[in-house]
PDB file of C-alpha atoms in Angstrom:
ATOM      1  CA  MET A   9     -16.036  16.227  -3.084  1.00  0.00           C
ATOM      2  CA  HIS A  10     -15.532  18.408  -0.278  1.00  0.00           C
ATOM      3  CA  GLU A  11     -12.130  17.853   0.923  1.00  0.00           C
ATOM      4  CA  TYR A  12     -12.891  15.869   4.315  1.00  0.00           C
ATOM      5  CA  MET A  13     -15.447  13.117   2.604  1.00  0.00           C
ATOM      6  CA  SER A  14     -14.215   9.993   0.834  1.00  0.00           C
ATOM      7  CA  THR A  15     -15.127   8.272  -2.010  1.00  0.00           C
ATOM      8  CA  GLU A  16     -14.943   5.143  -0.308  1.00  0.00           C
ATOM      9  CA  ARG A  17     -17.428   4.091   2.402  1.00  0.00           C
ATOM     10  CA  ILE A  18     -17.016   1.294   4.420  1.00  0.00           C
ATOM     11  CA  TRP A  19     -20.494  -0.266   6.865  1.00  0.00           C
ATOM     12  CA  GLU A  20     -19.831  -2.663   9.553  1.00  0.00           C
ATOM     13  CA  LEU A  21     -22.805  -4.902  11.668  1.00  0.00           C
ATOM     14  CA  ILE A  22     -22.288  -7.554  13.937  1.00  0.00           C
ATOM     15  CA  CYS A  23     -25.819  -9.771  14.332  1.00  0.00           C
ATOM     16  CA  PRO A  24     -27.125 -12.097  16.700  1.00  0.00           C
ATOM     17  CA  GLY A  25     -26.734 -15.715  15.806  1.00  0.00           C
ATOM     18  CA  LEU A  26     -30.439 -15.960  15.015  1.00  0.00           C
ATOM     19  CA  PRO A  27     -31.829 -16.876  11.488  1.00  0.00           C
ATOM     20  CA  GLU A  28     -33.878 -14.234  11.101  1.00  0.00           C
ATOM     21  CA  GLU A  29     -30.854 -12.046  11.035  1.00  0.00           C
ATOM     22  CA  VAL A  30     -30.190 -12.589   8.145  1.00  0.00           C
ATOM     23  CA  GLY A  31     -33.296 -11.213   6.665  1.00  0.00           C
ATOM     24  CA  ARG A  32     -32.029  -7.796   8.324  1.00  0.00           C
ATOM     25  CA  VAL A  33     -28.085  -7.850   7.051  1.00  0.00           C
ATOM     26  CA  ARG A  34     -29.645  -8.567   3.007  1.00  0.00           C
ATOM     27  CA  ARG A  35     -32.403  -5.628   3.900  1.00  0.00           C
ATOM     28  CA  TRP A  36     -29.144  -3.714   5.437  1.00  0.00           C
ATOM     29  CA  THR A  37     -26.855  -4.906   2.280  1.00  0.00           C
ATOM     30  CA  ARG A  38     -29.572  -3.381   0.049  1.00  0.00           C
ATOM     31  CA  ASP A  39     -30.478   0.238   1.930  1.00  0.00           C
ATOM     32  CA  VAL A  40     -27.070   0.690   1.935  1.00  0.00           C
ATOM     33  CA  LEU A  41     -26.388  -0.067  -1.588  1.00  0.00           C
ATOM     34  CA  HIS A  42     -29.899   1.080  -2.652  1.00  0.00           C
ATOM     35  CA  ASP A  43     -27.978   2.638  -5.562  1.00  0.00           C
ATOM     36  CA  SER A  44     -25.579  -0.222  -6.857  1.00  0.00           C
ATOM     37  CA  PRO A  45     -25.833  -2.406  -9.539  1.00  0.00           C
ATOM     38  CA  HIS A  46     -24.916  -4.526  -7.616  1.00  0.00           C
ATOM     39  CA  ALA A  47     -27.185  -4.323  -5.199  1.00  0.00           C
ATOM     40  CA  ASP A  48     -28.796  -7.597  -5.318  1.00  0.00           C
ATOM     41  CA  ASP A  49     -25.933  -9.663  -6.149  1.00  0.00           C
ATOM     42  CA  ALA A  50     -24.949  -8.427  -2.717  1.00  0.00           C
ATOM     43  CA  ALA A  51     -28.229  -8.743  -0.693  1.00  0.00           C
ATOM     44  CA  LEU A  52     -27.537 -12.553  -2.377  1.00  0.00           C
ATOM     45  CA  ILE A  53     -24.494 -12.601  -1.459  1.00  0.00           C
ATOM     46  CA  VAL A  54     -24.185 -12.056   2.302  1.00  0.00           C
ATOM     47  CA  SER A  55     -27.654 -13.863   2.068  1.00  0.00           C
ATOM     48  CA  GLU A  56     -25.555 -16.658   1.998  1.00  0.00           C
ATOM     49  CA  LEU A  57     -22.398 -15.756   3.782  1.00  0.00           C
ATOM     50  CA  GLY A  58     -25.134 -15.542   6.423  1.00  0.00           C
ATOM     51  CA  SER A  59     -26.484 -18.534   6.843  1.00  0.00           C
ATOM     52  CA  ASN A  60     -23.631 -21.093   6.375  1.00  0.00           C
ATOM     53  CA  ALA A  61     -22.183 -18.982   9.674  1.00  0.00           C
ATOM     54  CA  LEU A  62     -25.287 -19.965  11.625  1.00  0.00           C
ATOM     55  CA  ILE A  63     -25.547 -23.431   9.819  1.00  0.00           C
ATOM     56  CA  HIS A  64     -21.990 -24.144   9.750  1.00  0.00           C
ATOM     57  CA  SER A  65     -19.949 -22.683  12.744  1.00  0.00           C
ATOM     58  CA  ALA A  66     -20.437 -21.797  16.612  1.00  0.00           C
ATOM     59  CA  SER A  67     -21.694 -18.208  15.190  1.00  0.00           C
ATOM     60  CA  GLY A  68     -25.560 -20.944  15.834  1.00  0.00           C
ATOM     61  CA  SER A  69     -24.986 -21.773  19.043  1.00  0.00           C
ATOM     62  CA  PRO A  70     -27.394 -18.803  22.199  1.00  0.00           C
ATOM     63  CA  ASN A  71     -24.451 -16.354  22.204  1.00  0.00           C
ATOM     64  CA  GLY A  72     -23.398 -16.775  18.727  1.00  0.00           C
ATOM     65  CA  SER A  73     -22.395 -13.781  16.791  1.00  0.00           C
ATOM     66  CA  PHE A  74     -22.005 -13.398  13.131  1.00  0.00           C
ATOM     67  CA  HIS A  75     -19.896  -9.688  11.762  1.00  0.00           C
ATOM     68  CA  VAL A  76     -20.172  -8.488   8.101  1.00  0.00           C
ATOM     69  CA  SER A  77     -18.536  -5.769   6.974  1.00  0.00           C
ATOM     70  CA  LEU A  78     -19.389  -3.586   3.404  1.00  0.00           C
ATOM     71  CA  HIS A  79     -16.756  -1.914   1.606  1.00  0.00           C
ATOM     72  CA  ARG A  80     -18.324   0.194  -0.951  1.00  0.00           C
ATOM     73  CA  THR A  81     -15.664   1.880  -4.038  1.00  0.00           C
ATOM     74  CA  PRO A  82     -17.655   3.608  -7.295  1.00  0.00           C
ATOM     75  CA  GLY A  83     -17.756   0.317  -9.451  1.00  0.00           C
ATOM     76  CA  THR A  84     -16.732  -1.778  -6.583  1.00  0.00           C
ATOM     77  CA  VAL A  85     -17.971  -3.608  -3.326  1.00  0.00           C
ATOM     78  CA  VAL A  86     -16.089  -5.232  -0.694  1.00  0.00           C
ATOM     79  CA  LEU A  87     -18.046  -7.424   1.048  1.00  0.00           C
ATOM     80  CA  ALA A  88     -17.087  -9.604   4.546  1.00  0.00           C
ATOM     81  CA  VAL A  89     -18.857 -12.334   6.609  1.00  0.00           C
ATOM     82  CA  THR A  90     -17.172 -13.175   9.647  1.00  0.00           C
ATOM     83  CA  ASP A  91     -17.918 -16.374  12.161  1.00  0.00           C
ATOM     84  CA  THR A  92     -16.847 -16.810  15.239  1.00  0.00           C
ATOM     85  CA  GLY A  93     -15.486 -20.367  14.763  1.00  0.00           C
ATOM     86  CA  GLY A  94     -15.723 -23.413  15.788  1.00  0.00           C
ATOM     87  CA  GLY A  95     -17.080 -25.297  12.554  1.00  0.00           C
ATOM     88  CA  GLU A  96     -15.296 -28.574  11.355  1.00  0.00           C
ATOM     89  CA  THR A  97     -14.486 -27.916   8.017  1.00  0.00           C
ATOM     90  CA  LYS A  98     -13.125 -24.745   5.770  1.00  0.00           C
ATOM     91  CA  PRO A  99     -16.104 -22.537   3.440  1.00  0.00           C
ATOM     92  CA  HIS A 100     -15.073 -24.570   0.614  1.00  0.00           C
ATOM     93  CA  VAL A 101     -16.866 -25.173  -2.816  1.00  0.00           C
ATOM     94  CA  ALA A 102     -18.726 -28.258  -2.888  1.00  0.00           C
ATOM     95  CA  THR A 103     -19.896 -30.463  -5.873  1.00  0.00           C
ATOM     96  CA  PRO A 104     -23.303 -31.640  -4.636  1.00  0.00           C
ATOM     97  CA  ASN A 105     -25.318 -34.345  -6.129  1.00  0.00           C
ATOM     98  CA  GLU A 106     -28.421 -33.746  -7.826  1.00  0.00           C
ATOM     99  CA  ASP A 107     -30.286 -35.055  -5.902  1.00  0.00           C
ATOM    100  CA  GLU A 108     -28.853 -32.775  -2.703  1.00  0.00           C
ATOM    101  CA  THR A 109     -30.508 -29.831  -1.088  1.00  0.00           C
ATOM    102  CA  HIS A 110     -26.983 -28.391   0.078  1.00  0.00           C
ATOM    103  CA  GLY A 111     -23.184 -27.485  -0.864  1.00  0.00           C
ATOM    104  CA  ARG A 112     -24.382 -25.118  -3.884  1.00  0.00           C
ATOM    105  CA  GLY A 113     -24.123 -21.396  -1.698  1.00  0.00           C
ATOM    106  CA  LEU A 114     -20.432 -20.669  -2.114  1.00  0.00           C
ATOM    107  CA  GLY A 115     -20.191 -22.081  -5.564  1.00  0.00           C
ATOM    108  CA  LEU A 116     -22.918 -19.498  -6.669  1.00  0.00           C
ATOM    109  CA  ILE A 117     -20.863 -17.315  -4.877  1.00  0.00           C
ATOM    110  CA  ALA A 118     -17.932 -17.851  -7.262  1.00  0.00           C
ATOM    111  CA  ALA A 119     -19.923 -17.123 -10.071  1.00  0.00           C
ATOM    112  CA  LEU A 120     -21.861 -13.709  -9.081  1.00  0.00           C
ATOM    113  CA  ALA A 121     -17.846 -12.475  -7.351  1.00  0.00           C
ATOM    114  CA  ASN A 122     -14.737 -10.875  -9.296  1.00  0.00           C
ATOM    115  CA  ARG A 123     -12.868 -12.535  -5.763  1.00  0.00           C
ATOM    116  CA  VAL A 124     -13.583 -14.694  -3.428  1.00  0.00           C
ATOM    117  CA  ARG A 125     -10.811 -15.467  -0.670  1.00  0.00           C
ATOM    118  CA  VAL A 126     -11.686 -16.867   3.057  1.00  0.00           C
ATOM    119  CA  SER A 127      -9.065 -16.833   5.655  1.00  0.00           C
ATOM    120  CA  GLY A 128      -9.093 -17.541   9.142  1.00  0.00           C
ATOM    121  CA  ASP A 129      -8.857 -20.962  11.329  1.00  0.00           C
ATOM    122  CA  ASP A 130     -11.327 -22.725  13.885  1.00  0.00           C
ATOM    123  CA  TYR A 131     -11.417 -19.797  16.258  1.00  0.00           C
ATOM    124  CA  GLY A 132     -13.360 -17.688  13.367  1.00  0.00           C
ATOM    125  CA  ARG A 133     -13.185 -17.765   9.155  1.00  0.00           C
ATOM    126  CA  THR A 134     -14.221 -14.852   6.754  1.00  0.00           C
ATOM    127  CA  VAL A 135     -15.701 -15.292   3.448  1.00  0.00           C
ATOM    128  CA  THR A 136     -14.644 -11.877   1.888  1.00  0.00           C
ATOM    129  CA  VAL A 137     -15.945 -11.309  -1.631  1.00  0.00           C
ATOM    130  CA  GLU A 138     -15.740  -8.566  -4.269  1.00  0.00           C
ATOM    131  CA  ILE A 139     -17.647  -7.989  -7.390  1.00  0.00           C
ATOM    132  CA  ASN A 140     -17.271  -4.825  -9.261  1.00  0.00           C
ATOM    133  CA  ASP A 141     -18.211  -2.810 -12.841  1.00  0.00           C
ATOM    134  CA  GLN A 142     -16.329  -4.987 -14.882  1.00  0.00           C
ATOM    135  CA  HIS A 143     -17.851  -8.669 -13.916  1.00  0.00           C
ATOM    136  CA  GLN A 144     -20.249 -10.241 -16.671  1.00  0.00           C
ATOM    137  CA  ALA A 145     -23.045 -11.154 -14.116  1.00  0.00           C
ATOM    138  CA  PRO A 146     -24.832 -14.512 -14.824  1.00  0.00           C
ATOM    139  CA  ALA A 147     -26.856 -14.581 -17.453  1.00  0.00           C
ATOM    140  CA  ARG A 148     -30.097 -14.334 -16.856  1.00  0.00           C
ATOM    141  CA  PRO A 149     -33.543 -15.908 -19.062  1.00  0.00           C
ATOM    142  CA  SER A 150     -32.928 -13.494 -21.775  1.00  0.00           C
ATOM    143  CA  ALA A 151     -37.501 -12.126 -22.413  1.00  0.00           C
ATOM    144  CA  ARG A 152     -37.956 -15.233 -25.358  1.00  0.00           C
ATOM    145  CA  GLY A 153     -36.745 -17.190 -22.315  1.00  0.00           C
ATOM    146  CA  VAL A 154     -33.504 -18.390 -23.706  1.00  0.00           C
ATOM    147  CA  ARG A 155     -29.881 -18.281 -21.175  1.00  0.00           C
ATOM    148  CA  VAL A 156     -27.245 -16.536 -23.123  1.00  0.00           C
ATOM    149  CA  ALA A 157     -23.803 -18.291 -22.138  1.00  0.00           C
ATOM    150  CA  ARG A 158     -22.665 -17.608 -18.556  1.00  0.00           C
ATOM    151  CA  PRO A 159     -19.135 -16.955 -17.652  1.00  0.00           C
ATOM    152  CA  ALA A 160     -16.676 -19.917 -16.496  1.00  0.00           C
ATOM    153  CA  PRO A 161     -16.677 -19.410 -11.958  1.00  0.00           C
ATOM    154  CA  ARG A 162     -15.000 -17.616 -11.042  1.00  0.00           C
ATOM    155  CA  SER A 163     -11.696 -19.198  -8.241  1.00  0.00           C
ATOM    156  CA  MET A 164     -11.905 -19.264  -4.732  1.00  0.00           C
ATOM    157  CA  ALA A 165      -8.299 -17.914  -3.657  1.00  0.00           C
TER     158      ALA A 165
END
């Protein structure tokens, strides 16, 4: 590697508070991580966090926006989504009833990631998610349709 090159890479994107931006940030994440085994999980995570920013904060207002950063080193991806604040509650893992259609997103993120951290206040919150090669991804159906055991969900710090 060239002496002026680093194995660490950081990308950032500021998205207007529009629903179509969630699709754009998902595609952007896949493009940046095109050669990473974490690309699909990261795209799902950034979609959920971007949607949450639009729905639960002032990011979804006419002049709102949200900020996405992606930090990549060999074997690790760190995603952070920052909203513009104004939300009624701090992001948290919920336990919705079976009939409820919302409230599972951060639980899904916690299951996919090694670490999830929420920081900030009413003026803006950042959800930071780390995925690395030591993480055992949730089980997917095998060729025979049988599911293997899933790891316990990660806690949110």
